[in-house]
Tab-separated table of C-alpha atoms in Angstrom:
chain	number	residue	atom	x	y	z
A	1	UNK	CA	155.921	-62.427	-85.123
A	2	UNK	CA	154.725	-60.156	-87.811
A	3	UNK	CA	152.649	-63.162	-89.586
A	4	UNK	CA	151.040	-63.266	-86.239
A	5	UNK	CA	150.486	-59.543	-85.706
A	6	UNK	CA	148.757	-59.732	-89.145
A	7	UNK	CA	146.795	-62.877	-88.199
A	8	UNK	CA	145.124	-61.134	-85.294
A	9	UNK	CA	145.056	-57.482	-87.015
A	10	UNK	CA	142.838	-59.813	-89.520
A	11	UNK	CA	140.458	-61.143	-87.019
A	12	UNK	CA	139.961	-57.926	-85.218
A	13	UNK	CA	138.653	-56.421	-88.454
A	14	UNK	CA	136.734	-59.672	-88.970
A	15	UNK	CA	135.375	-59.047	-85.668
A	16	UNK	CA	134.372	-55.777	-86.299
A	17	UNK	CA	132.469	-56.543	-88.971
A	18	UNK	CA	130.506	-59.164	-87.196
A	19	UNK	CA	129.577	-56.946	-84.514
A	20	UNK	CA	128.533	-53.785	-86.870
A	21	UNK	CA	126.858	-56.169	-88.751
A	22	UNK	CA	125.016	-57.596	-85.898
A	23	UNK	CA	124.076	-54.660	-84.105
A	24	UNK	CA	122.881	-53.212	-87.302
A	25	UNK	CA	120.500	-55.813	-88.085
A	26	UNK	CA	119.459	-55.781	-84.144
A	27	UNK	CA	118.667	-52.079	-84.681
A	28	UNK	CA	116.671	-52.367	-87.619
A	29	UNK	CA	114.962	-55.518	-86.446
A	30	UNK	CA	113.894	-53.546	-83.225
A	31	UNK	CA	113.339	-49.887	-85.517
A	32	UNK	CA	110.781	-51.982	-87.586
A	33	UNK	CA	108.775	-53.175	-84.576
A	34	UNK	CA	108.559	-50.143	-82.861
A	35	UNK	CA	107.801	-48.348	-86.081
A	36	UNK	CA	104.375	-51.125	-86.695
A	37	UNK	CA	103.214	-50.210	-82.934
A	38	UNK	CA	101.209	-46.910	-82.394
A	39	UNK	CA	101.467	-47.652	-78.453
A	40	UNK	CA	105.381	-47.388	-78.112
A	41	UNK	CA	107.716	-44.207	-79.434
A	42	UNK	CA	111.559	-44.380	-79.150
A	43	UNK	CA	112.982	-40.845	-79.856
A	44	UNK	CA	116.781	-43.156	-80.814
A	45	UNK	CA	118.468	-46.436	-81.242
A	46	UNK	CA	122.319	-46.188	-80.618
A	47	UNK	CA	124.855	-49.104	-80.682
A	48	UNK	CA	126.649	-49.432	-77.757
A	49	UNK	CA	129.091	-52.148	-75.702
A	50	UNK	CA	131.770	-52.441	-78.410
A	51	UNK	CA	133.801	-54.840	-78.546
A	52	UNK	CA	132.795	-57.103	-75.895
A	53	UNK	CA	129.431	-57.192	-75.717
A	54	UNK	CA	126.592	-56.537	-78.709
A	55	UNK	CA	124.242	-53.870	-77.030
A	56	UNK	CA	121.327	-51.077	-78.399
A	57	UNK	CA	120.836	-47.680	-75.929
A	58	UNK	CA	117.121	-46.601	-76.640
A	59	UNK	CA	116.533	-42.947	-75.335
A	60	UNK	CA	113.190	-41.124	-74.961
A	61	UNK	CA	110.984	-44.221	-75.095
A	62	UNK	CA	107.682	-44.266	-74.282
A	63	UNK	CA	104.710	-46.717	-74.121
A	64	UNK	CA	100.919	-46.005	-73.835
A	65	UNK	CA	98.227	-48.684	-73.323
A	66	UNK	CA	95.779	-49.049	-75.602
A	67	UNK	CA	93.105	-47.132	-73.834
A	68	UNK	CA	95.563	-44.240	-72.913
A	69	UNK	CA	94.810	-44.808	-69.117
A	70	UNK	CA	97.924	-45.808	-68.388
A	71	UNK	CA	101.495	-44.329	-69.659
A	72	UNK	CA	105.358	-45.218	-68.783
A	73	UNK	CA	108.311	-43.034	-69.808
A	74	UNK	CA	111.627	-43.325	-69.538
A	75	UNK	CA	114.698	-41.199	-70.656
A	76	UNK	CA	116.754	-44.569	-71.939
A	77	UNK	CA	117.023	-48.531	-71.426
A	78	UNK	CA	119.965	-50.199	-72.426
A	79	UNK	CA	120.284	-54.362	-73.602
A	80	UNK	CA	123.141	-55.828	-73.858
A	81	UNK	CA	124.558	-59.224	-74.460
A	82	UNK	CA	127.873	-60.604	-73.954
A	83	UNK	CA	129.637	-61.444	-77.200
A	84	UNK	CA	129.982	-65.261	-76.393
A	85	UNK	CA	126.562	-65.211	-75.775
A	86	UNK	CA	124.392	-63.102	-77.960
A	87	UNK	CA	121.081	-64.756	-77.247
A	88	UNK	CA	121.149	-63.852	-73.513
A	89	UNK	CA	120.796	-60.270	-73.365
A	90	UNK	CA	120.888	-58.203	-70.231
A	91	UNK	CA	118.376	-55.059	-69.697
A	92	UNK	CA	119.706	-52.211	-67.662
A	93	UNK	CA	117.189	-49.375	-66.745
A	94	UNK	CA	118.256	-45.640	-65.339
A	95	UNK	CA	116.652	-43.155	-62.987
A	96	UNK	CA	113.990	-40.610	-64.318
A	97	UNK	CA	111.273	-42.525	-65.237
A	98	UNK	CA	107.728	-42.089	-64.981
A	99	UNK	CA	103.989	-43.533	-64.659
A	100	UNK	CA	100.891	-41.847	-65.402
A	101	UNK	CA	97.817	-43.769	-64.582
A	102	UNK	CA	94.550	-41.863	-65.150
A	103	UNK	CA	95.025	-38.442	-64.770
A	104	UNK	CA	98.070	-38.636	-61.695
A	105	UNK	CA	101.484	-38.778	-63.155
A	106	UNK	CA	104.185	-40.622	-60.531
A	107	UNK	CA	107.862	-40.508	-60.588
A	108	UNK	CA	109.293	-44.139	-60.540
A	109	UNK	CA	112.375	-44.343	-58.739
A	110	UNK	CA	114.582	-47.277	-57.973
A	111	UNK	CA	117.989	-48.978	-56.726
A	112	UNK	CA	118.045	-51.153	-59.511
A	113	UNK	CA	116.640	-51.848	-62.611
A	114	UNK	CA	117.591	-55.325	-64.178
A	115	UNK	CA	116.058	-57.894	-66.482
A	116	UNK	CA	117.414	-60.291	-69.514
A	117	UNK	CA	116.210	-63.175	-71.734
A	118	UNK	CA	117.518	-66.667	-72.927
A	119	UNK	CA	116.376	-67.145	-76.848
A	120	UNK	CA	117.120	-70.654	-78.079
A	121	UNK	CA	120.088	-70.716	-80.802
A	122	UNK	CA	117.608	-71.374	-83.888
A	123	UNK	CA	116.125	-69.672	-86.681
A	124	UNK	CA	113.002	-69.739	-84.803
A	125	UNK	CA	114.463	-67.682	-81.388
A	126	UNK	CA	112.305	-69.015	-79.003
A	127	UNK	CA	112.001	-67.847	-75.695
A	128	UNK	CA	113.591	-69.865	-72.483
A	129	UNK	CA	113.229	-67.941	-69.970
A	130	UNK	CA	112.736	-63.830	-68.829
A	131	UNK	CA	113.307	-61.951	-66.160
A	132	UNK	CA	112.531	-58.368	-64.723
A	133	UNK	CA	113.490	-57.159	-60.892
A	134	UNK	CA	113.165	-53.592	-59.569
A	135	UNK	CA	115.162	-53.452	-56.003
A	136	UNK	CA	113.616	-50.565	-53.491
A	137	UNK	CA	110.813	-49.314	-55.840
A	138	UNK	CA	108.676	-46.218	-54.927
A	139	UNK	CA	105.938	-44.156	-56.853
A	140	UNK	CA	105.779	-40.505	-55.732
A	141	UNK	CA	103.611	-37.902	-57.625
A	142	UNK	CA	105.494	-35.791	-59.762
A	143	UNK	CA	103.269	-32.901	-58.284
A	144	UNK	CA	104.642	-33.588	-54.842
A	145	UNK	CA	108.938	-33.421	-55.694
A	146	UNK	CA	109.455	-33.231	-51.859
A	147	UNK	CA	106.360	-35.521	-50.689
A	148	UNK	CA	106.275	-38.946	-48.896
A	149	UNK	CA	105.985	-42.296	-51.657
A	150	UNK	CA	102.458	-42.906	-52.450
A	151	UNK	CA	103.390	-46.924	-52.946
A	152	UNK	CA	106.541	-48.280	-52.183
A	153	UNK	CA	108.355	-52.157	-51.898
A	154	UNK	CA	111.228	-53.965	-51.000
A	155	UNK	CA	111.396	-55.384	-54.493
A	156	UNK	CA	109.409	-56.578	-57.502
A	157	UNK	CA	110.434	-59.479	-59.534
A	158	UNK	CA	108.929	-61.751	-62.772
A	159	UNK	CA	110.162	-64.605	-64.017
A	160	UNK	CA	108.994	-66.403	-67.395
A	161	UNK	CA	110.121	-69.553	-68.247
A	162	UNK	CA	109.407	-72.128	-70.846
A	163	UNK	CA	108.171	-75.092	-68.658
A	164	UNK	CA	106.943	-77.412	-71.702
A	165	UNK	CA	106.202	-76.519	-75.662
A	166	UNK	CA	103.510	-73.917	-75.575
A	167	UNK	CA	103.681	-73.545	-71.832
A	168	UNK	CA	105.547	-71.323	-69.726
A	169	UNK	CA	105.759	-71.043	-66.424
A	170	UNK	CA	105.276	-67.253	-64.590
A	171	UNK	CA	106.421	-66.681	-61.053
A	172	UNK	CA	106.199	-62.558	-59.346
A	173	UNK	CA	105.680	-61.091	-56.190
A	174	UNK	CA	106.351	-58.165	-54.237
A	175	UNK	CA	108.158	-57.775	-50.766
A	176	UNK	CA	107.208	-55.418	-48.442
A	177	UNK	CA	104.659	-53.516	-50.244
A	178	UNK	CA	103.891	-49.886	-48.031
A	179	UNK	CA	100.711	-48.787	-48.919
A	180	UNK	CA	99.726	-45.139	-49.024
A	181	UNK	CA	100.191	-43.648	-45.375
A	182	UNK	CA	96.656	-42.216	-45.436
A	183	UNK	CA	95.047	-45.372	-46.490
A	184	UNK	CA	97.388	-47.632	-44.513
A	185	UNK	CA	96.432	-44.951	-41.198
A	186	UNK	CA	92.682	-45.880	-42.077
A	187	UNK	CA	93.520	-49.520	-41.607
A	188	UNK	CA	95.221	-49.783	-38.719
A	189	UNK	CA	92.795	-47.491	-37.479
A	190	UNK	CA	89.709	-49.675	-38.591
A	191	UNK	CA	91.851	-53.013	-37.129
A	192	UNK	CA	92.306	-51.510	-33.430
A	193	UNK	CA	88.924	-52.028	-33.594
A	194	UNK	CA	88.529	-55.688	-34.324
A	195	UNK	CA	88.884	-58.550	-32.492
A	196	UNK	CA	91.913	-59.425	-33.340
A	197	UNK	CA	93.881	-56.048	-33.771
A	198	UNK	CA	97.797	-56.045	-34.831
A	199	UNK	CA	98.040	-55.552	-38.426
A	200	UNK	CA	102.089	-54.217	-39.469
A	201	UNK	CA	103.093	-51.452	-41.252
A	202	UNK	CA	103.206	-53.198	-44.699
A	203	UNK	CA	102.159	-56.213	-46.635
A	204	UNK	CA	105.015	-58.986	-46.392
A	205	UNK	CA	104.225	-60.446	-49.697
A	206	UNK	CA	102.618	-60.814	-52.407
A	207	UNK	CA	103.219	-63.656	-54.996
A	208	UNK	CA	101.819	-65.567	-57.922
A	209	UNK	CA	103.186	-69.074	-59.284
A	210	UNK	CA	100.806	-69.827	-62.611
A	211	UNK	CA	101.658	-72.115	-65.995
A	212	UNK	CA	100.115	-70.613	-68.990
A	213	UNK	CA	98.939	-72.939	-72.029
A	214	UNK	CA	99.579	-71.419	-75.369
A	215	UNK	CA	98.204	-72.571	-78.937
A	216	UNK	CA	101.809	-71.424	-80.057
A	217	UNK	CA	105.568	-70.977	-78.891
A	218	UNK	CA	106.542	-67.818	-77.976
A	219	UNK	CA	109.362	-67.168	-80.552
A	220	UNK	CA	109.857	-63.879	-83.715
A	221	UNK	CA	106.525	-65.572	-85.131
A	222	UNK	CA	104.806	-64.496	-81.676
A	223	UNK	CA	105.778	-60.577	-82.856
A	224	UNK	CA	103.307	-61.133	-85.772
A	225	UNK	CA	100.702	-62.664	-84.339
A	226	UNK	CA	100.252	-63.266	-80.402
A	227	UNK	CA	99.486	-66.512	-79.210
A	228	UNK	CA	96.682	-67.807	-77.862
A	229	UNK	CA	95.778	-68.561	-74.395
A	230	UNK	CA	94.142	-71.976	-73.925
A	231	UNK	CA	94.353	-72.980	-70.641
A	232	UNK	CA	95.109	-71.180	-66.951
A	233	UNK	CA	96.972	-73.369	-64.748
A	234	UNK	CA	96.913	-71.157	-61.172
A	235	UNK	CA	99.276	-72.946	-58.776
A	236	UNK	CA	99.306	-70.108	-56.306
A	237	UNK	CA	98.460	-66.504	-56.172
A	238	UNK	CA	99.071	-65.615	-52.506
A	239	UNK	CA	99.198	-62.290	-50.084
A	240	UNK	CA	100.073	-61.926	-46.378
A	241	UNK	CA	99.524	-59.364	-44.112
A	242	UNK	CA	100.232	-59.914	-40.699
A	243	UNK	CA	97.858	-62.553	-39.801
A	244	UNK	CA	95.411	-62.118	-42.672
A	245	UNK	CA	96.128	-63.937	-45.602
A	246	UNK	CA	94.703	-64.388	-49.019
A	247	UNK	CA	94.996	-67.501	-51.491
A	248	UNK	CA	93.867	-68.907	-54.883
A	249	UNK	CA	94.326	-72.146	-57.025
A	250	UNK	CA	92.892	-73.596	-59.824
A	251	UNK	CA	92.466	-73.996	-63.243
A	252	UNK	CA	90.909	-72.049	-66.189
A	253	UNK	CA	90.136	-73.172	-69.687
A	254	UNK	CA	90.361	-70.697	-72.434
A	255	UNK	CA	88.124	-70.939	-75.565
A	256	UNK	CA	88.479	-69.020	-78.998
A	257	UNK	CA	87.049	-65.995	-77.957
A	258	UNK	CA	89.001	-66.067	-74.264
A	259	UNK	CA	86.284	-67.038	-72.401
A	260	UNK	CA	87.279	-68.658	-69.148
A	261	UNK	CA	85.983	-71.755	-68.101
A	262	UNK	CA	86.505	-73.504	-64.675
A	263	UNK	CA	87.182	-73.276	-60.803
A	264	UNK	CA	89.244	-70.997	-58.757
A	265	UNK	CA	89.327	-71.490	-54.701
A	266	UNK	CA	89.921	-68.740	-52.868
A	267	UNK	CA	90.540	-69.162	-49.116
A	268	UNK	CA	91.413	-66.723	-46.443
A	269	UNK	CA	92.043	-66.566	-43.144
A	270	UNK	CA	90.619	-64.154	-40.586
A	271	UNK	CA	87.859	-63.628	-42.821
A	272	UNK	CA	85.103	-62.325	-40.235
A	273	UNK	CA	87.575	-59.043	-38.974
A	274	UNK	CA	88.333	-58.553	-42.820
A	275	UNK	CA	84.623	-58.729	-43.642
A	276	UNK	CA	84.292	-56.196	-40.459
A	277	UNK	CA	86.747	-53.987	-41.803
A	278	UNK	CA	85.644	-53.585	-45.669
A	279	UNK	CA	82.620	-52.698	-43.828
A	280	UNK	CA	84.142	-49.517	-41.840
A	281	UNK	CA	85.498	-48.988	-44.796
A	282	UNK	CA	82.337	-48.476	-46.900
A	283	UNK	CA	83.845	-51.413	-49.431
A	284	UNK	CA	80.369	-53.092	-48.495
A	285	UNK	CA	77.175	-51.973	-47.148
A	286	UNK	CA	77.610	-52.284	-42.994
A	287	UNK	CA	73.858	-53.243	-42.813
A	288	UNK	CA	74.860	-56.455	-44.985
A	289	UNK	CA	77.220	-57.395	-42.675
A	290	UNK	CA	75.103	-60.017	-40.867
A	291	UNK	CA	73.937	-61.486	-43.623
A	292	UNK	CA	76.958	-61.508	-45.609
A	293	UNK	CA	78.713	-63.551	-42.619
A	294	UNK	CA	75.368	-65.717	-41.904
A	295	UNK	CA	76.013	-66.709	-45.120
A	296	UNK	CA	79.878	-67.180	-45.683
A	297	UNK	CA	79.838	-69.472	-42.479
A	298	UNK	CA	78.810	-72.173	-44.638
A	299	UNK	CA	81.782	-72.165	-46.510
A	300	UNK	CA	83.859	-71.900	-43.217
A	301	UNK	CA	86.278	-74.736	-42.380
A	302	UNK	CA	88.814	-75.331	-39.118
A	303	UNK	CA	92.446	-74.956	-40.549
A	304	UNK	CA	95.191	-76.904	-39.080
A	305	UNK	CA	95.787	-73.881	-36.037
A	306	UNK	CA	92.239	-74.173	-35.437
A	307	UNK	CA	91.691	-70.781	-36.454
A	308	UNK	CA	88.486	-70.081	-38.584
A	309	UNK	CA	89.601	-70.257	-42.704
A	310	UNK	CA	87.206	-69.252	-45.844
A	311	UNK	CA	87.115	-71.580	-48.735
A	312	UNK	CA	85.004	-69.972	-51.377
A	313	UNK	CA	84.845	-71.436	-55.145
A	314	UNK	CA	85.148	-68.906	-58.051
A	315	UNK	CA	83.087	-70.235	-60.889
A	316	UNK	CA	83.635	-68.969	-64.230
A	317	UNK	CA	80.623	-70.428	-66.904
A	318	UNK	CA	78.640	-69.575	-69.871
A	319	UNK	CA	80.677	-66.863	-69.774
A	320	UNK	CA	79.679	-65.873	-66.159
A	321	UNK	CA	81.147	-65.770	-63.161
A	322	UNK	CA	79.797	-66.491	-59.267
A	323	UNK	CA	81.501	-66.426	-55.871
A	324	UNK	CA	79.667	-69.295	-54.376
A	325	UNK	CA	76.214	-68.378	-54.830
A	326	UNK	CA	76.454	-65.087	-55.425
A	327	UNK	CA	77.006	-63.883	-59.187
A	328	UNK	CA	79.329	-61.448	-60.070
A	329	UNK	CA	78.101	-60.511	-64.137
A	330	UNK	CA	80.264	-61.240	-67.087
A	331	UNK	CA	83.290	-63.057	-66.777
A	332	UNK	CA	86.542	-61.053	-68.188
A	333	UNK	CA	87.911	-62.378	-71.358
A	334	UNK	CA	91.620	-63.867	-71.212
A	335	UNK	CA	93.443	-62.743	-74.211
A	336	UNK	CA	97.286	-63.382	-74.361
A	337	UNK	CA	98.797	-60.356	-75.872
């Protein structure tokens, strides 16, 4: 009995070691990264989840896009993997966070906060699959502590996975997105008026399903320099509202300097009381109405309900881009980040 008392009194201290030493080295690995990257501040990196689980608490952190437009704060974040499986961490995150965007600051609140990651056991770490879900997310302006949300959703989820070498595979979407109550009262408002009135209180979904082509695997080299993206594979980006609904496929090329090149479809449904209604709503001049719909009929087809549908190609070319025949100026440039 005492051989064995010693026997495990050996392998908890062996065990302790590992997981100092491992938490350490996650520390400093994460200190250094932070440390080469002007856009994020952490104010402290703390071990934590000792002795089951190897896990880092980050406190104060904050991350600024490059331009400054946009800013997101949080008080801490904690990741934490299990100690049978280190290279599957979990992310926690914890009330009191914030988003600025422009010159409005909003407080992001939440139900839950949850993502994680599956690195592949090699030197090389590279990434399976990611995750990120926010249950019952709202945005309210900090300069309104008692006011209404000005967005809020069901949920909002991502998913990356590695679908191939150098391709992964990225699935999102929102449920039950609310919009603003003054903008969504300007809707309904507009849509009493059209033909076919009846649009509900929020957007049902939103959603994107999209493979992107990379000129490398995302693994610790990707921290030094990003890879590339070469090609846009768009299997679905999608939104319903009611009975509108929005769609897009296609495919993209990428060249060196992220220039796309290629087809997108878009197709819609309803598309005469939605052109109606961007016209109430100044989005487009009301005296271009006519026109505007003269000329969309062409790209008008009968969809299997036999209601009227919108097929319109998205070019991208030279650099360009066109929505049928009318062009739309400089295409943006695709850079993977």
């Amino acid at each position: 009995m005492g051989r064995l008392i010693w026997i495990l009194l050996g392998l908890a201290l062996c065990w302790d070691g590992v997981w100092f030493a491992a938490t350490g080295a996650a520390r400093s690995a994460v200190q250094a990264e932070i440390d080469t990257t002007p856009q994020v501040t952490v104010a402290e990196i703390t071990r934590t989840g000792f002795p089951l689980s190897f896990g880092l608490r980050a406190r104060d952190i904050t991350v600024t896009s490059r331009g400054g437009a946009v800013e997101w704060a949080a008080p801490q974040i904690v990741l934490r993997a299990p100690g049978i499986a280190p290279h599957q961490p979990r992310l926690k995150g914890y009330p009191g966070q914030t988003l600025r965007l422009g010159e409005q600051t909003y407080r992001l609140d939440f139900a839950a906060m949850t993502g994680g990651a599956d690195v592949a056991l090699s030197a090389a770490m590279t990434l399976q699959a990611a995750d990120l879900r926010l249950d019952a997310p709202q945005l309210v302006p900090q300069d309104m502590p008692g006011g209404p949300a000005a967005v809020s959703a069901d949920a909002v989820a991502l998913e990356v996975t590695q679908a191939a070498p150098g391709m992964v595979e990225i699935k999102g979407g929102i449920d039950a997105l609310a919009l603003p109550e003054t903008l969504a009262a300007e809707l309904r408002a507009r849509a009493e008026s059209l033909p076919a009135p009846g649009l509900p209180e929020v957007i049902e979904r939103i959603g994107l399903r999209l493979r992107a082509t990379l000129d490398a695997p995302l693994d610790r080299a990707a921290l030094d320099a990003a890879p590339k993206l070469t090609a846009l594979d768009i299997d679905e980006i999608g939104l319903r509202w009611g009975a509108l609904a929005l769609a897009a496929q296609g495919r993209l090329d990428i060249d060196a300097q992220g220039r796309p090149e290629g087809r997108v479809t878009l197709r819609t449904t309803r598309w005469r009381e939605m052109l109606s209604m961007a016209a109430d709503l100044g989005v487009i001049d009301p005296q271009m109405e006519p026109s505007l719909a003269s000329m969309l009929q062409s790209f008008a087809v009968q969809d299997a309900a036999g209601g009227d549908s919108l097929d319109l190609p998205l070019i991208f070319q030279n650099g360009l881009m066109s929505l049928g025949p009318l062009p739309l100026g400089p295409a943006p440039r695709l850079l993977a980040r």
